[in-house]
Each structure stands twice: as structure tokens, then as C-alpha cells.
PDB file of C-alpha atoms in Angstrom:
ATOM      1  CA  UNK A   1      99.836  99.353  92.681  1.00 70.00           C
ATOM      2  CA  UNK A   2     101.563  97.630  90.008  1.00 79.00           C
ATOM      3  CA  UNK A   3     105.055  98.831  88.240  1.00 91.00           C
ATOM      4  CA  UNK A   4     107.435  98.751  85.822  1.00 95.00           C
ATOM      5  CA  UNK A   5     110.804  98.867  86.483  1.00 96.00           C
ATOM      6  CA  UNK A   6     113.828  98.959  83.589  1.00 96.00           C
ATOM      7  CA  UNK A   7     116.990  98.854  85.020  1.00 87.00           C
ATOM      8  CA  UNK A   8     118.941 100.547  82.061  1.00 88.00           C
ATOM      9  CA  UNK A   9     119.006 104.168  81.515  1.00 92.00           C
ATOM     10  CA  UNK A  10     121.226 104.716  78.873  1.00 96.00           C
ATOM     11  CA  UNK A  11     123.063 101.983  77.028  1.00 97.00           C
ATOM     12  CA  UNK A  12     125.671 102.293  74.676  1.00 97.00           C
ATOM     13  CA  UNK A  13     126.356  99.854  71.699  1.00 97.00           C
ATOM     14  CA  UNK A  14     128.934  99.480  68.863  1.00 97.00           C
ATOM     15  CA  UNK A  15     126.887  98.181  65.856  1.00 97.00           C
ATOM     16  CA  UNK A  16     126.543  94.192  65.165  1.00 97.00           C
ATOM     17  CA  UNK A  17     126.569  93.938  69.468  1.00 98.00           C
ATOM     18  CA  UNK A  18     123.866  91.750  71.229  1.00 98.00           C
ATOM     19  CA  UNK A  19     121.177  93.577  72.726  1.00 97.00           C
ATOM     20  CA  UNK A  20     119.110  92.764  75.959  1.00 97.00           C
ATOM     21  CA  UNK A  21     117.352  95.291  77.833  1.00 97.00           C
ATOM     22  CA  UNK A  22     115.998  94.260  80.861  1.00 96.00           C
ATOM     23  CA  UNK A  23     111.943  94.601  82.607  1.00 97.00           C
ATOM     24  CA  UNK A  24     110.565  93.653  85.672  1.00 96.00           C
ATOM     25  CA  UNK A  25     107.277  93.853  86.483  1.00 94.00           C
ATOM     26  CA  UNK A  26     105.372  93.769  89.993  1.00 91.00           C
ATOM     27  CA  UNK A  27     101.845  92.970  88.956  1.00 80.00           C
ATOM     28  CA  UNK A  28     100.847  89.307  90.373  1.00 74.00           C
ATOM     29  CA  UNK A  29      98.225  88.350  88.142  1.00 79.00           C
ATOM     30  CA  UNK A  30      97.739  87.648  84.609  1.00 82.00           C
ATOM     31  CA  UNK A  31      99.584  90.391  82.127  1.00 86.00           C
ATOM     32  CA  UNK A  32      99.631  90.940  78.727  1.00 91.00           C
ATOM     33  CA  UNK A  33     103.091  92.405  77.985  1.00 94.00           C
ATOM     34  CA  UNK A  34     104.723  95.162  75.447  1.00 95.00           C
ATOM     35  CA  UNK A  35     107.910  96.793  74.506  1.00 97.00           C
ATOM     36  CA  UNK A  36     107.357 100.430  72.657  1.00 97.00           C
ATOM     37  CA  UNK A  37     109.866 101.801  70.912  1.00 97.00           C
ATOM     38  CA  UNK A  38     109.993 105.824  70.294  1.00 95.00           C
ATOM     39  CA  UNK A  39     112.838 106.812  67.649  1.00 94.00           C
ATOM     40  CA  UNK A  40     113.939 110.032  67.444  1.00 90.00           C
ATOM     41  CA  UNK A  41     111.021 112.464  66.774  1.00 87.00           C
ATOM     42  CA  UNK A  42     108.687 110.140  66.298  1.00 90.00           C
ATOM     43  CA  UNK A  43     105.901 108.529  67.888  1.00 91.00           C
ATOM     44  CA  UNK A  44     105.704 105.518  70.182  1.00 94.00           C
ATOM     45  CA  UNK A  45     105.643 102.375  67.783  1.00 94.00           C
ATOM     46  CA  UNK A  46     104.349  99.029  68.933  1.00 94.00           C
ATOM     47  CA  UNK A  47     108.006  96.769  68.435  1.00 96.00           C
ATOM     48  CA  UNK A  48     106.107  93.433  70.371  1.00 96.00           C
ATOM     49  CA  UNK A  49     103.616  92.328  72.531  1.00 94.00           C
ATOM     50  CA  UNK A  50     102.797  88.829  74.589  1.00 94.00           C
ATOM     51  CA  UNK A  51      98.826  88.027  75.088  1.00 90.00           C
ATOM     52  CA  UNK A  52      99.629  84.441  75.753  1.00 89.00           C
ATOM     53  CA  UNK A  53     101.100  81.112  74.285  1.00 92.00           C
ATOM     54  CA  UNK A  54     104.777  80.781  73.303  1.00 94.00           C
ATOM     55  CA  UNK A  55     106.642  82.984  76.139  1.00 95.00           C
ATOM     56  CA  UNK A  56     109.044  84.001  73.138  1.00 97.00           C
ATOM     57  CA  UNK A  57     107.754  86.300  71.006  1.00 97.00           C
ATOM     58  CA  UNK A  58     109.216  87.745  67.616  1.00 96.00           C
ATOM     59  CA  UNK A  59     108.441  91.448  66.983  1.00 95.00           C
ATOM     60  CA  UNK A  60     109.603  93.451  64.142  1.00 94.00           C
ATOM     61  CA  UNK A  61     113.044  94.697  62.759  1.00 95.00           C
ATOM     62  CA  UNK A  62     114.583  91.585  64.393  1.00 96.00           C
ATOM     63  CA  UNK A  63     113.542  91.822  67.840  1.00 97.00           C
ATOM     64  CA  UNK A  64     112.463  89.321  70.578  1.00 98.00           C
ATOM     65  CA  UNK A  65     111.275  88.700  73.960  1.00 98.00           C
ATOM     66  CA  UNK A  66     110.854  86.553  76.509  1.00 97.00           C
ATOM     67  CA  UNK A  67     108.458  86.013  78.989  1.00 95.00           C
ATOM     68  CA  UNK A  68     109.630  84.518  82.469  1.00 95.00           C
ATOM     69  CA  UNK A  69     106.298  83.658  84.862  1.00 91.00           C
ATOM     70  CA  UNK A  70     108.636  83.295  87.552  1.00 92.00           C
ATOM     71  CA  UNK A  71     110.750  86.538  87.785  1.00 94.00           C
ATOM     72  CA  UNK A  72     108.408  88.518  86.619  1.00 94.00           C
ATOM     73  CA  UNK A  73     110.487  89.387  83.505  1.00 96.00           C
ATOM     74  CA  UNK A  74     109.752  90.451  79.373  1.00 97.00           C
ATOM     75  CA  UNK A  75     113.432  91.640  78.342  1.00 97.00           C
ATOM     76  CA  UNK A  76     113.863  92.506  75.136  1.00 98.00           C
ATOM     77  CA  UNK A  77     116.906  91.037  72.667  1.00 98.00           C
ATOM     78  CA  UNK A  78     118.246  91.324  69.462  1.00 98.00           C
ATOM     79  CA  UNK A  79     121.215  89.812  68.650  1.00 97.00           C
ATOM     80  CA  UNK A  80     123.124  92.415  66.306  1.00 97.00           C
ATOM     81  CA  UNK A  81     122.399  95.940  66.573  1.00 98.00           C
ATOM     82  CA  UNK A  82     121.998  98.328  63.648  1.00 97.00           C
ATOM     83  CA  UNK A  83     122.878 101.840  64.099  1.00 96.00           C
ATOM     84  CA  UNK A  84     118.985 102.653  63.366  1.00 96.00           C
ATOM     85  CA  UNK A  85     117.996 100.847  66.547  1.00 97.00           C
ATOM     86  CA  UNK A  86     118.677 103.681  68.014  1.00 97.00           C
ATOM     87  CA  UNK A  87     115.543 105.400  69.903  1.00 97.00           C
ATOM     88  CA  UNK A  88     114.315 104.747  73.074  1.00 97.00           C
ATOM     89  CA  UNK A  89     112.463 101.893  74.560  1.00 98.00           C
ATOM     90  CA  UNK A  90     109.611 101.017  76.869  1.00 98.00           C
ATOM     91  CA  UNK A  91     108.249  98.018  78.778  1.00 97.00           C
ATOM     92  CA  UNK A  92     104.564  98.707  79.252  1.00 96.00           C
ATOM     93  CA  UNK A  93     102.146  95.947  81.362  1.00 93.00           C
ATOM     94  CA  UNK A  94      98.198  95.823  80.560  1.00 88.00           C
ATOM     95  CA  UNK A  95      96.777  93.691  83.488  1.00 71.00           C
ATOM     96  CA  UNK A  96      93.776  91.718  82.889  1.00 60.00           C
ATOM     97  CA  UNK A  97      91.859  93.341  85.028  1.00 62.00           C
ATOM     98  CA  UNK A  98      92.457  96.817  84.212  1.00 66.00           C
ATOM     99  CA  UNK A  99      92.678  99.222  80.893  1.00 77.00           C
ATOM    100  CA  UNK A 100      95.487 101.217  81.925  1.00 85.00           C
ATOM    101  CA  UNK A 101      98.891 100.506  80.443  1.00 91.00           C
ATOM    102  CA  UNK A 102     101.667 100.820  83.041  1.00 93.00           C
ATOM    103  CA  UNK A 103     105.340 102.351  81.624  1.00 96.00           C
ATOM    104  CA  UNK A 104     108.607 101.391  82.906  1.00 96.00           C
ATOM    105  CA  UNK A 105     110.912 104.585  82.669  1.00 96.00           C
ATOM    106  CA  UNK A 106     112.381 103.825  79.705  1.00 97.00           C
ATOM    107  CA  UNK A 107     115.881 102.737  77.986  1.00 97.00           C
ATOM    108  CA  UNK A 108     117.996 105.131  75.804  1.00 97.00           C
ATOM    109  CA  UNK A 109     119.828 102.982  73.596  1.00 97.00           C
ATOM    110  CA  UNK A 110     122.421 104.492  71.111  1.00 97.00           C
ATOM    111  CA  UNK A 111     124.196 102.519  68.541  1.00 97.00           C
ATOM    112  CA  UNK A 112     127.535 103.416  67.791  1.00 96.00           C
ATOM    113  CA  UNK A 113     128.284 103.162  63.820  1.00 89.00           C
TER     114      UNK A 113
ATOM    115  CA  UNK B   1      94.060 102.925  57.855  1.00 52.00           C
ATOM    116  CA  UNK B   2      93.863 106.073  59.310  1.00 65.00           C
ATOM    117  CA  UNK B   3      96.754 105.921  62.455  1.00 91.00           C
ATOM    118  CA  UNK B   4      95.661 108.112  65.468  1.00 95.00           C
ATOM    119  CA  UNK B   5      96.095 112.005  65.151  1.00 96.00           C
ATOM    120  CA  UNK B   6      96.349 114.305  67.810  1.00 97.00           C
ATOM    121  CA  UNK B   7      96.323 118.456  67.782  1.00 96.00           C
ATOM    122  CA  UNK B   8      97.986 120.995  68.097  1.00 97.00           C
ATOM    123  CA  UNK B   9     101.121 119.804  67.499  1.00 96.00           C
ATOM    124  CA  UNK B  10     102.609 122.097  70.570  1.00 96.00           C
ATOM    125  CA  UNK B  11     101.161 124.522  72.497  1.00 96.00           C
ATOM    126  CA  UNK B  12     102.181 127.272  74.933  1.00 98.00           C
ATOM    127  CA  UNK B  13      99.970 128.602  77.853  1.00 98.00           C
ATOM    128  CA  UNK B  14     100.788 130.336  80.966  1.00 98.00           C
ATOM    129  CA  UNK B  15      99.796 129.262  84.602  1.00 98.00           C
ATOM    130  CA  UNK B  16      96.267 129.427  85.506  1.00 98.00           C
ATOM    131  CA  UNK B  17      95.191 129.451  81.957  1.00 98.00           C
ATOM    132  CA  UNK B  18      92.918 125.664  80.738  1.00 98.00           C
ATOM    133  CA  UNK B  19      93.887 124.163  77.234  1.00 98.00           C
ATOM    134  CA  UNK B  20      91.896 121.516  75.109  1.00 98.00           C
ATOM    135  CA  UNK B  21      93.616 118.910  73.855  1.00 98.00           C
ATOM    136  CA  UNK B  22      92.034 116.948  70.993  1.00 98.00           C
ATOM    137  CA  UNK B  23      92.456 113.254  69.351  1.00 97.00           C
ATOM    138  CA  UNK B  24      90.968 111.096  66.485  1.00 96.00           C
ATOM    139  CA  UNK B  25      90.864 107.450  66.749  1.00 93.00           C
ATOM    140  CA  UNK B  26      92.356 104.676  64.228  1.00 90.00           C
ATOM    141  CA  UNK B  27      89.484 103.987  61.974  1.00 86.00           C
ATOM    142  CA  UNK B  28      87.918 100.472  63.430  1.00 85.00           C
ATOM    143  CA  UNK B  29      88.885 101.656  67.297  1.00 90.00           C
ATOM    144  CA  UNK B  30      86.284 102.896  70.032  1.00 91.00           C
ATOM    145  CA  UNK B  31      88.643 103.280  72.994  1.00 91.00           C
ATOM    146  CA  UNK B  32      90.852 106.110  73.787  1.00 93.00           C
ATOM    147  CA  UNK B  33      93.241 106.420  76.213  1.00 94.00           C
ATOM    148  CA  UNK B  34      95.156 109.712  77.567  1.00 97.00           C
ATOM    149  CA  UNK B  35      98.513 109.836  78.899  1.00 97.00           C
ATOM    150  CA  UNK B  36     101.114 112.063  80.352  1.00 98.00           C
ATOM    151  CA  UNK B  37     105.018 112.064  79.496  1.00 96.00           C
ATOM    152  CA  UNK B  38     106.871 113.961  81.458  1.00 95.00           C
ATOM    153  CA  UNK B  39     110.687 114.648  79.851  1.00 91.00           C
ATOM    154  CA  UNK B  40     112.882 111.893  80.663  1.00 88.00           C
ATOM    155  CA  UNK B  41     110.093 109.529  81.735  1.00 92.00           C
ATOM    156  CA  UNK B  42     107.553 106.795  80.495  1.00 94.00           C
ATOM    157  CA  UNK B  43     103.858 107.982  79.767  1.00 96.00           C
ATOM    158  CA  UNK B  44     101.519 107.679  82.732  1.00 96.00           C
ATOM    159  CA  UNK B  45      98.071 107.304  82.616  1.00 94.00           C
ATOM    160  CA  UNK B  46      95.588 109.721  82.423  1.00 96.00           C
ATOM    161  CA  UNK B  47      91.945 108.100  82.001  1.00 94.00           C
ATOM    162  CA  UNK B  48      90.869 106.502  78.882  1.00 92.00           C
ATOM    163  CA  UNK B  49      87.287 106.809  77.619  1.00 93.00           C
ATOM    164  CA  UNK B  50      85.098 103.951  75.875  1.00 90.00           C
ATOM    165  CA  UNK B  51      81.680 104.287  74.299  1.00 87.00           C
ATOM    166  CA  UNK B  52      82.053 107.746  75.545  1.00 91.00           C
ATOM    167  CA  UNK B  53      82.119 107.164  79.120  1.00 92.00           C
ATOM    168  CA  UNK B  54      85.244 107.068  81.259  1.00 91.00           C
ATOM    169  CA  UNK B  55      86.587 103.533  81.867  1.00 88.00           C
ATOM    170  CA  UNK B  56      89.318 104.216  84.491  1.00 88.00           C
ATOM    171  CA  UNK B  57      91.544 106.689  85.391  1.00 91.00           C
ATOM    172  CA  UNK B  58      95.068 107.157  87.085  1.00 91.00           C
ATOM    173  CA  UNK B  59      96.322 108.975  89.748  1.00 92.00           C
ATOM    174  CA  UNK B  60      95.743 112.813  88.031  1.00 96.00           C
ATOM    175  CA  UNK B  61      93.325 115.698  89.737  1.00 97.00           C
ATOM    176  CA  UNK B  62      89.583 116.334  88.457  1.00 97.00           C
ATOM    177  CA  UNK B  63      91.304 119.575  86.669  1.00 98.00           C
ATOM    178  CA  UNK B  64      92.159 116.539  83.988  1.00 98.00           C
ATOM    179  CA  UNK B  65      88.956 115.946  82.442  1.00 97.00           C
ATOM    180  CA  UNK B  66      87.796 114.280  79.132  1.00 97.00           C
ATOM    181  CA  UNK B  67      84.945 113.909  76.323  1.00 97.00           C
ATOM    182  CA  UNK B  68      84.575 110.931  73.988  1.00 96.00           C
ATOM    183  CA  UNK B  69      82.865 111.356  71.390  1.00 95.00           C
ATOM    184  CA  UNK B  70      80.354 109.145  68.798  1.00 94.00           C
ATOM    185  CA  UNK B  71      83.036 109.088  66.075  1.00 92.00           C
ATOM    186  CA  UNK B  72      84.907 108.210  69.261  1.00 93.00           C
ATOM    187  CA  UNK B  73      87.436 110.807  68.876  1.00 95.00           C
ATOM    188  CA  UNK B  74      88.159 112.793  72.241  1.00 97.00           C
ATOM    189  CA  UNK B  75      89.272 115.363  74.185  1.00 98.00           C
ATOM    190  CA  UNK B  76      91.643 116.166  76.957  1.00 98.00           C
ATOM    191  CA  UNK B  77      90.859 119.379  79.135  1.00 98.00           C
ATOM    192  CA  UNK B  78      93.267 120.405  81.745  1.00 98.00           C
ATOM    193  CA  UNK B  79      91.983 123.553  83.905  1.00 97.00           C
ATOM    194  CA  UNK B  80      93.993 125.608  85.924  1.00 98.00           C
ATOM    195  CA  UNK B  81      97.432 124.600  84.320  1.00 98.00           C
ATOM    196  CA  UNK B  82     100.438 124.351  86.568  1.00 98.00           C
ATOM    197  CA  UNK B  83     104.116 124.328  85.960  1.00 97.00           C
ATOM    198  CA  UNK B  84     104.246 120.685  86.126  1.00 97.00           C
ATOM    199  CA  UNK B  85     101.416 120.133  83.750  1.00 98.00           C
ATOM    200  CA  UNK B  86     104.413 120.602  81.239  1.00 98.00           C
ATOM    201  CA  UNK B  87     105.316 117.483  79.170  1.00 97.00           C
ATOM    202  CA  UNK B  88     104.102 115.225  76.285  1.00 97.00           C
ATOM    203  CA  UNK B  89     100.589 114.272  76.321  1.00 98.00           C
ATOM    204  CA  UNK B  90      99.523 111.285  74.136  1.00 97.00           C
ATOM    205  CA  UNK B  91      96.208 109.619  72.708  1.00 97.00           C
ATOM    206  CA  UNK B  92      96.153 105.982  72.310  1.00 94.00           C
ATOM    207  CA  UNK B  93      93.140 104.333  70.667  1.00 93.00           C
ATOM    208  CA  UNK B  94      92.219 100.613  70.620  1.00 90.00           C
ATOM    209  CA  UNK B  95      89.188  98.122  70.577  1.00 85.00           C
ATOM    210  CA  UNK B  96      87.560  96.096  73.286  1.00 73.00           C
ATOM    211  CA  UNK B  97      87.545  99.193  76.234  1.00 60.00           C
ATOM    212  CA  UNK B  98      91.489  98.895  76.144  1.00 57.00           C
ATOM    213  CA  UNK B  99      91.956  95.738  76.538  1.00 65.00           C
ATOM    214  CA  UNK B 100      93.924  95.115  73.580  1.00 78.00           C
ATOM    215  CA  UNK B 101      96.816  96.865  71.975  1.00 87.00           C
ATOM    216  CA  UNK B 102      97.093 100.664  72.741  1.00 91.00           C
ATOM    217  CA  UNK B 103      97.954 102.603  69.837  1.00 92.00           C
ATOM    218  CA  UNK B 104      99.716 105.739  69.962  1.00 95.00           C
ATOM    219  CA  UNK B 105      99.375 109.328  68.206  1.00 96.00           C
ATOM    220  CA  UNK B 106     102.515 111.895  67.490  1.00 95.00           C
ATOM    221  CA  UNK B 107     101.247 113.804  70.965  1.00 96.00           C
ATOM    222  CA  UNK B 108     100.860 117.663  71.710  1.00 97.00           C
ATOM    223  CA  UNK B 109     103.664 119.153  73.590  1.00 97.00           C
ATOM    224  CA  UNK B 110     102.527 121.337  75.929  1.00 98.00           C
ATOM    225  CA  UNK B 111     104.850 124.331  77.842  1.00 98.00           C
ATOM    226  CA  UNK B 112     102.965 125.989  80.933  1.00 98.00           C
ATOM    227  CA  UNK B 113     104.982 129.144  81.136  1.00 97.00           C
TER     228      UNK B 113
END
């Protein structure tokens, strides 16, 4: 069965810090790829996605990711923080041949003002 | 464009008791998808439902069960709750059977007391 793994819990940032949140995935085949972000009290919010094409992909409020065939990798970067990045974050996998969206655990990033 | 809503908003039932969980699709979507989240973890798949039949399912008991229907919105039915039937559960709709992007509803928080 394929998973998700995020290896960061709970990360802590002082505002204007890089970001890069890590996701591995185990799933052999051919992906499509997401990161979900869920701020406080609200719902989970599409942030990016990767179908195919350019393994970098832009997503919205500054944030990008990049997809690496080879390790089996879509971490997620932004390159100064605001303090309303804070929320929490998921890496999700969609494989081809299946409908189901695998999570990872999920990060809980707070931003420091 | 009508996101995806999802009611009640919480709910409280004790063991042994079954709840109905209900969803409406994003206008333009004819594939739902159900999913568990647990506090402190990512959402986990339920089953999802497209053209009102069900198009896969995860690793949940036959207590879970589901309706789609024509106006594509659904329902969740658990039977029998348990303790651990506690958490978040959220409705994600989306086009092409769920292969495409899932979007998510607000969710129903459920307590099994």
C-alpha cells in the first residue's frame, strides 16, 4: 500500500525565515501530487498541486514545490514566512490508478511574529 | 461557485447509536469522496462515490456506508458507532470519478460518547 510520510511535526519559525517542509512518498508509479493547507478553523484549502510538466510548481500566497522522480519527494518552500502561514500542512498523493487521495500526517507550522 | 457544504456542523452520539452524515457537491462536480480525520492526524479515506455508485473504498468496516445521489450530493452512514469513530469527517467533491483535484468541505465533527 502506498504512503505518505512528512517528517516534521511541529516547526517553529520567526517571520521572514525560509520554509521547506519535507514529503516522501512510497507509491512507484505515476502520481499526481498536492500540498493542503488547513489554517486555524478552517477547512482544508488546495495551496498546490503537480499533474505533470515543470517538476516546480508555484501555488498560491508564495508557495512552491518541487517534484524529485528519484527520491520520491514534493517538499514544499517558501522563502520568507509571514506570521499568517501559520496552519497546518499536508502532502496528499492521487495515484493514477486509483481515486483515493493518500495523507501524510501532517506539519504544524507556527510563525513567530 | 457553490464550494462543498457538509452538515451538521458537530454532532454528539453515544456508542451503539448510527448517525447520517450529509454533503453537497461544488456545482460542476459528480464525484464525492469521504474521509476520516482523526485528531492529530491526516484524513484517511473512506470510499468516494461517482455517478452514484461506489468507486473505491479504504480500509473502514461495512458499518461505513454511503449514498450518492443524482444532484450528486451524498451521504455518509456509520452504524453501530464506536469510541474511535470520533474525529473529523470530510466530503471532498471533484470531476472525472476523482481523478482530479479533491475539494474539501468545513467537515462534521463527530464525538461518540
Amino acid at each position: 500500500a502506498q504512503s505518505v510520510s512528512q517528517h516534521n511535526h511541529h516547526v517553529i519559525l520567526s517571520e521572514a525565515a525560509s520554509l521547506e517542509l519535507g514529503c516522501n512518498y512510497s507509491y512507484g508509479g505515476t502520481v499526481n501530487l498536492f500540498w493542503y493547507v488547513q489554517y486555524p478553523g478552517q477547512h482544508l484549502q488546495l495551496l498546490l498541486k503537480y499533474f505533470s510538466g515543470d517538476p516546480l510548481v508555484k501555488g498560491i500566497k508564495g508557495f512552491e514545490a518541487e517534484f524529485i522522480k528519484s527520491k520520491f519527494s514534493f517538499n514544499l518552500r517558501k522563502p520568507s514566512v509571514q506570521w499568517s502561514d501559520t496552519a497546518e500542512y499536508f502532502c496528499a498523493v492521487l495515484h493514477n490508478a486509483g481515486n483515493m487521495l493518500t495523507f501524510g500526517g501532517g506539519t504544524r507550522l507556527m510563525v513567530k511574529p | 461557485e457553490t464550494g462543498v457544504t457538509q452538515s451538521p456542523t458537530h454532532l454528539i452520539k453515544t456508542r451503539g447509536q448510527q448517525v447520517t452524515l450529509r454533503c453537497s457537491s461544488q456545482s460542476g462536480h459528480n464525484t464525492v469522496s469521504w474521509y476520516q480525520q482523526a485528531l492529530g492526524q491526516g484524513p484517511q479515506f473512506i470510499f468516494q462515490y461517482y455517478r452514484e455508485e461506489e468507486n473505491g473504498r479504504g480500509n473502514f468496516p461495512p458499518r461505513f456506508s454511503g449514498l450518492q445521489f443524482p444532484n450528486y450530493s451524498s451521504e455518509l452512514n456509520v452504524n453501530a458507532l464506536e469510541l474511535d469513530d470520533s474525529a473529523l469527517y470530510l466530503c471532498a467533491s471533484s470531476w472525472k470519478g476523482g481523478a482530479d483535484t479533491q475539494y474539501f468541505g468545513p467537515g462534521t465533527r463527530l464525538t461518540v460518547l
